[in-house]
XYZ file of C-alpha atoms in Angstrom:
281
model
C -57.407 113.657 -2.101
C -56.019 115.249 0.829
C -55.141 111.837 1.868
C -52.943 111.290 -1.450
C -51.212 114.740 -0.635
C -50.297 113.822 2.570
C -48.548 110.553 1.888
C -47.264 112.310 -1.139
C -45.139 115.272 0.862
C -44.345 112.160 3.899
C -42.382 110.224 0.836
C -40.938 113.650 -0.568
C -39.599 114.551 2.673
C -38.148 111.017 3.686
C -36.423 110.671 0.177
C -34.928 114.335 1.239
C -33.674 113.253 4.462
C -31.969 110.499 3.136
C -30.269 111.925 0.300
C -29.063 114.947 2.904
C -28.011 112.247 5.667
C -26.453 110.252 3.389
C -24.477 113.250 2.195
C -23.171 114.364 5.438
C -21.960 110.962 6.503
C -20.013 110.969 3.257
C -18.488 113.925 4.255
C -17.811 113.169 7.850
C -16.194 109.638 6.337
C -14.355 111.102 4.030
C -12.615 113.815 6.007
C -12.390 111.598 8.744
C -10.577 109.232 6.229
C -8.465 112.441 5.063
C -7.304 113.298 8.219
C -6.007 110.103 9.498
C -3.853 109.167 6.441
C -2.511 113.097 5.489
C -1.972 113.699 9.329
C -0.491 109.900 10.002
C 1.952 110.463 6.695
C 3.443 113.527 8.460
C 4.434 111.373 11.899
C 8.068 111.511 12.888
C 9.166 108.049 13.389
C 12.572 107.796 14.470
C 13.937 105.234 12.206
C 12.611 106.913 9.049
C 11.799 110.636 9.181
C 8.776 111.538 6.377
C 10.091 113.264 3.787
C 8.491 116.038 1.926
C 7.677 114.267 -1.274
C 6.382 111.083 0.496
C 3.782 113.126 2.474
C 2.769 115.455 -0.471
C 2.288 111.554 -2.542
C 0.622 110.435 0.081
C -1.918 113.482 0.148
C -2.083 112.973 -3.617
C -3.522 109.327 -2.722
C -5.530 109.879 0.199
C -7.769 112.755 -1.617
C -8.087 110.648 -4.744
C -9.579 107.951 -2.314
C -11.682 110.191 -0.347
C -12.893 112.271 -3.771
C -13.386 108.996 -5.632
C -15.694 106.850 -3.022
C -17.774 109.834 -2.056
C -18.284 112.486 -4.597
C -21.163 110.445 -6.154
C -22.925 110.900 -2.944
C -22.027 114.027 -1.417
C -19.905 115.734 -4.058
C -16.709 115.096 -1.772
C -15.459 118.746 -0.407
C -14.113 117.035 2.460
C -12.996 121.010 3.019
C -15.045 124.189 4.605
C -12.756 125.899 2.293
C -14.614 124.216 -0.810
C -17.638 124.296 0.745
C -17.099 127.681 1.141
C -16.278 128.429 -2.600
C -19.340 125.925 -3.695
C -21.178 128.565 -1.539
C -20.040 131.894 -3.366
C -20.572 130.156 -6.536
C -24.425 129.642 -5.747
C -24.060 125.822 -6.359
C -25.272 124.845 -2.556
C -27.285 126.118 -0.047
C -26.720 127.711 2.844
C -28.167 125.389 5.354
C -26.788 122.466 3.454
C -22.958 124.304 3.917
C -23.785 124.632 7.301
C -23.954 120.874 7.906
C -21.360 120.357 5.484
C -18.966 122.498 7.603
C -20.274 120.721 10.471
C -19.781 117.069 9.712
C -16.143 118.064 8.308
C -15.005 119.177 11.244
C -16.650 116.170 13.300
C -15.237 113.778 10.950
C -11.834 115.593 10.662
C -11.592 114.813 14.878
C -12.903 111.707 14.801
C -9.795 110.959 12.123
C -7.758 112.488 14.569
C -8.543 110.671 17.579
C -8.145 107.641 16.253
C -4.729 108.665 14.695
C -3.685 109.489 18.525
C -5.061 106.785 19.864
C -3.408 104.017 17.761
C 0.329 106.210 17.730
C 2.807 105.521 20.132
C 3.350 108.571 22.810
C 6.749 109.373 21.673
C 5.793 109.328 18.188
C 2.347 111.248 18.432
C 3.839 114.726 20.393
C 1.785 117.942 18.705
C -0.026 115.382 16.004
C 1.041 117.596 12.824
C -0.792 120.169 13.893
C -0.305 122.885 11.592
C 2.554 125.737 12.900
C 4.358 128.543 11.135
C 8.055 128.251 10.547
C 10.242 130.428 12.544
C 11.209 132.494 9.540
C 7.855 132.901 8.328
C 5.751 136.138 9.447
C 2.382 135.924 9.839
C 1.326 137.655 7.107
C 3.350 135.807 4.950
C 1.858 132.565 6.300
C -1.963 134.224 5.289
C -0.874 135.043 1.953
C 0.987 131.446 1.497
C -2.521 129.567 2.499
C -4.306 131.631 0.442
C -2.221 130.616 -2.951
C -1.956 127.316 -2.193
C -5.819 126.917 -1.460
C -6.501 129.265 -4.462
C -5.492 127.040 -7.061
C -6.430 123.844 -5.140
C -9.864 125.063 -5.357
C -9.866 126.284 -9.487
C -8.541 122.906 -10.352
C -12.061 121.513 -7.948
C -14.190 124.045 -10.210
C -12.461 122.974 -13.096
C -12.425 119.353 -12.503
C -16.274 119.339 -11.761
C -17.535 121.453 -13.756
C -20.137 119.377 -16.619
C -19.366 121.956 -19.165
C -15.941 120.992 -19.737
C -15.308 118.147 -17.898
C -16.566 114.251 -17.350
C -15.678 111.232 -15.269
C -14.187 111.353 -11.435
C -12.139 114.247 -10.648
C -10.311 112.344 -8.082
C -6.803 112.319 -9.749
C -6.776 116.004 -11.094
C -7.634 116.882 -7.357
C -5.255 114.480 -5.507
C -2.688 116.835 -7.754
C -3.891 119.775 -6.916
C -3.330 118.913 -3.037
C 0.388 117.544 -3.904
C 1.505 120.307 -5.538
C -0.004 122.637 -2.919
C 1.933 120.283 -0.243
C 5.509 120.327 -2.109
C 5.718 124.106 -1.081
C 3.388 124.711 1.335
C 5.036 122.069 4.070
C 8.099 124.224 4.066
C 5.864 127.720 5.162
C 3.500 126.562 7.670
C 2.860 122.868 7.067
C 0.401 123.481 4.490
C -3.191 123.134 5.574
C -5.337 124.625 2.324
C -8.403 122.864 4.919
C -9.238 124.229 7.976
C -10.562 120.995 8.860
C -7.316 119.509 8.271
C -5.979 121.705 10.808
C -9.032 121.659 13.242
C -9.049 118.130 14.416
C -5.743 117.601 15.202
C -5.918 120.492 17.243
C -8.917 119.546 19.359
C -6.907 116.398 20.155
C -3.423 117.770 21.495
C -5.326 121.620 22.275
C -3.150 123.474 20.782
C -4.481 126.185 18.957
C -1.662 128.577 18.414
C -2.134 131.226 15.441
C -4.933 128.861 14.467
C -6.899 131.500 12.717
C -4.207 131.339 10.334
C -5.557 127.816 8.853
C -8.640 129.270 8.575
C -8.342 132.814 7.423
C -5.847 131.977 4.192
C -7.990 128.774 3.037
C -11.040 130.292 3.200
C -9.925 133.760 1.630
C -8.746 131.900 -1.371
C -11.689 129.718 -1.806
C -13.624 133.024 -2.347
C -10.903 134.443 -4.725
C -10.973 131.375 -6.366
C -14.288 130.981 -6.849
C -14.997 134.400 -7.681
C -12.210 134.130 -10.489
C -13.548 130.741 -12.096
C -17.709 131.414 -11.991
C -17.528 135.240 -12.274
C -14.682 135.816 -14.329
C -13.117 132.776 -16.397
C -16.367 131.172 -16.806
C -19.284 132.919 -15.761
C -22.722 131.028 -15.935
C -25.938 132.534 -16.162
C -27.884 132.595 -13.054
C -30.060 135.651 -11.544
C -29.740 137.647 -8.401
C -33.195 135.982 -7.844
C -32.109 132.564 -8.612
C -28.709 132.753 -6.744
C -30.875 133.967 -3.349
C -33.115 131.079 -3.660
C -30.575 128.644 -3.855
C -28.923 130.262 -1.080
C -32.230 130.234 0.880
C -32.199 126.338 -0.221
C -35.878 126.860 -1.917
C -34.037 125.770 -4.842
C -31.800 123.072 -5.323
C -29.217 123.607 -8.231
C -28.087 119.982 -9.728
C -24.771 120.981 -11.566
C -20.959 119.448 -10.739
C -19.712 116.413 -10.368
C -19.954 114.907 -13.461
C -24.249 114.963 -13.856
C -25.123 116.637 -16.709
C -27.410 119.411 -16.676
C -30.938 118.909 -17.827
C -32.100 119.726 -20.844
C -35.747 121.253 -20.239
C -35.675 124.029 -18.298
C -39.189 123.484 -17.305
C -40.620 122.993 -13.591
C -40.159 119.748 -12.023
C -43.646 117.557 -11.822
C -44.810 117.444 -8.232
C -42.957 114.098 -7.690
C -39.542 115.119 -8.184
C -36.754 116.531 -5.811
C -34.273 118.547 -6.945
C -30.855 117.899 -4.977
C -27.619 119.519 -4.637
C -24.792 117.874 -6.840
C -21.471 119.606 -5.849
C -18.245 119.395 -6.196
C -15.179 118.371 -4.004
C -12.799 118.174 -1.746
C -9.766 118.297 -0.030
């Protein structure tokens, strides 16, 4: 009997692991993935300067891709900023955010590096790392990120949530991001991810008013959040069962497209109950 137990928590706890690894290589591939194609679609070649429009298009397609490949397996925030929100909402754990964050901002220099490494010198210089106009002030530079992120992550919430929406949120996402990009360039080069702005700036080391990318994006995840799940559409969790989620004694399995259970009853002593969250960018 105690034999049977045994060999019964081993295959719990390997099943675990691989669902969790399996998740934060998603998310270090997909922001990895992010990085290189957003970042590389901002490079000034000489002979034809990126325009506004073509790098906000190409955002639009690179976080489509990114979403669409991965969000079956990790939920695709590709974002601390959404991981962040996913947080508030009580729809992921804290230790499972923490190796979100984590493998984001690994992947997110790792897209980077290779971006530098397979540029030309001339073309490479600062590596779009994010920078605040001239005529920008700093505050106004806060309070741009934190629109721009704001509704970036209410269209994630939206897009993911199984009450009101099915199939891949990839496209509704991807415009999110493009929109956010059409204005935002013109203010500070629009981040809306701190990972985003991170790994470039590991590479060149150049982490002027850097806080900046981190304090807007991740102030308007938690507006955001706290606007959709409190206030536009509140669900119905306790204080109890948002701190054991938090705690991660208590998976939730909402998002993404997988439709909630119907029995609210206990899982049998075979099942695992894993995080399905939502996305990006």
């Amino acid at each position: 009997m105690e034999s049977g137990r045994h060999c019964l928590a081993k295959t719990l706890v390997c099943h675990l692991w691989s669902a969790i690894s399996k998740a934060l290589f998603a998310e270090f591939l997909a922001t990895g993935l992010y990085v290189f194609f957003g970042v590389g679609s901002a490079l000034r070649w000489p002979s034809t300067l990126p325009s506004v429009l073509q790098i906000a298009i190409t955002i639009n397609m690179a976080t489509a891709m990114v979403v669409q490949v991965t969000w079956k397996a990790s939920g695709a925030h590709v974002n601390p900023a959404v991981t962040l929100a996913f947080l508030v909402a009580s729809q992921i754990s804290l230790p499972r955010a923490v190796a979100y964050v984590a493998a984001q901002l690994a992947g997110a220099t790792v897209g980077a590096a290779l971006l530098y490494g397979v540029t030309p010198g001339h073309i490479r210089e600062t590596l779009g790392v994010n920078v605040v106009r001239n005529s920008v002030s700093t505050g106004q530079a806060v309070a741009v990120e934190v629109v721009l992120t704001l509704q970036m992550v209410l269209c994630v919430f939206a897009s993911t949530d199984s009450r009101q929406a099915s199939g891949s949120p990839a496209a509704m996402i991807g415009v999110s991001m493009a929109v956010g990009h059409l204005i935002g360039i013109y203010f500070t080069g629009c981040s809306m991810n701190p990972a985003r702005s991170f790994g470039p700036a590991v590479i060149v080391g150049k982490f002027t008013v850097h806080w900046i990318f981190w304090v807007g994006p991740l102030t308007g995840a938690v507006l955001a959040s706290l606007i959709y799940n409190f206030i536009l559409f509140p669900d119905t969790k306790t204080l109890t069962q948002r701190l054991a989620i938090l705690k991660g004694t208590t998976e939730v399995e909402t998002a993404v497209g997988v439709e909630p259970q119907k029995k609210e009853s206990e899982p049998s002593s075979g099942d695992i109950e894993m995080e399905s969250v939502g996305q990006i960018a």
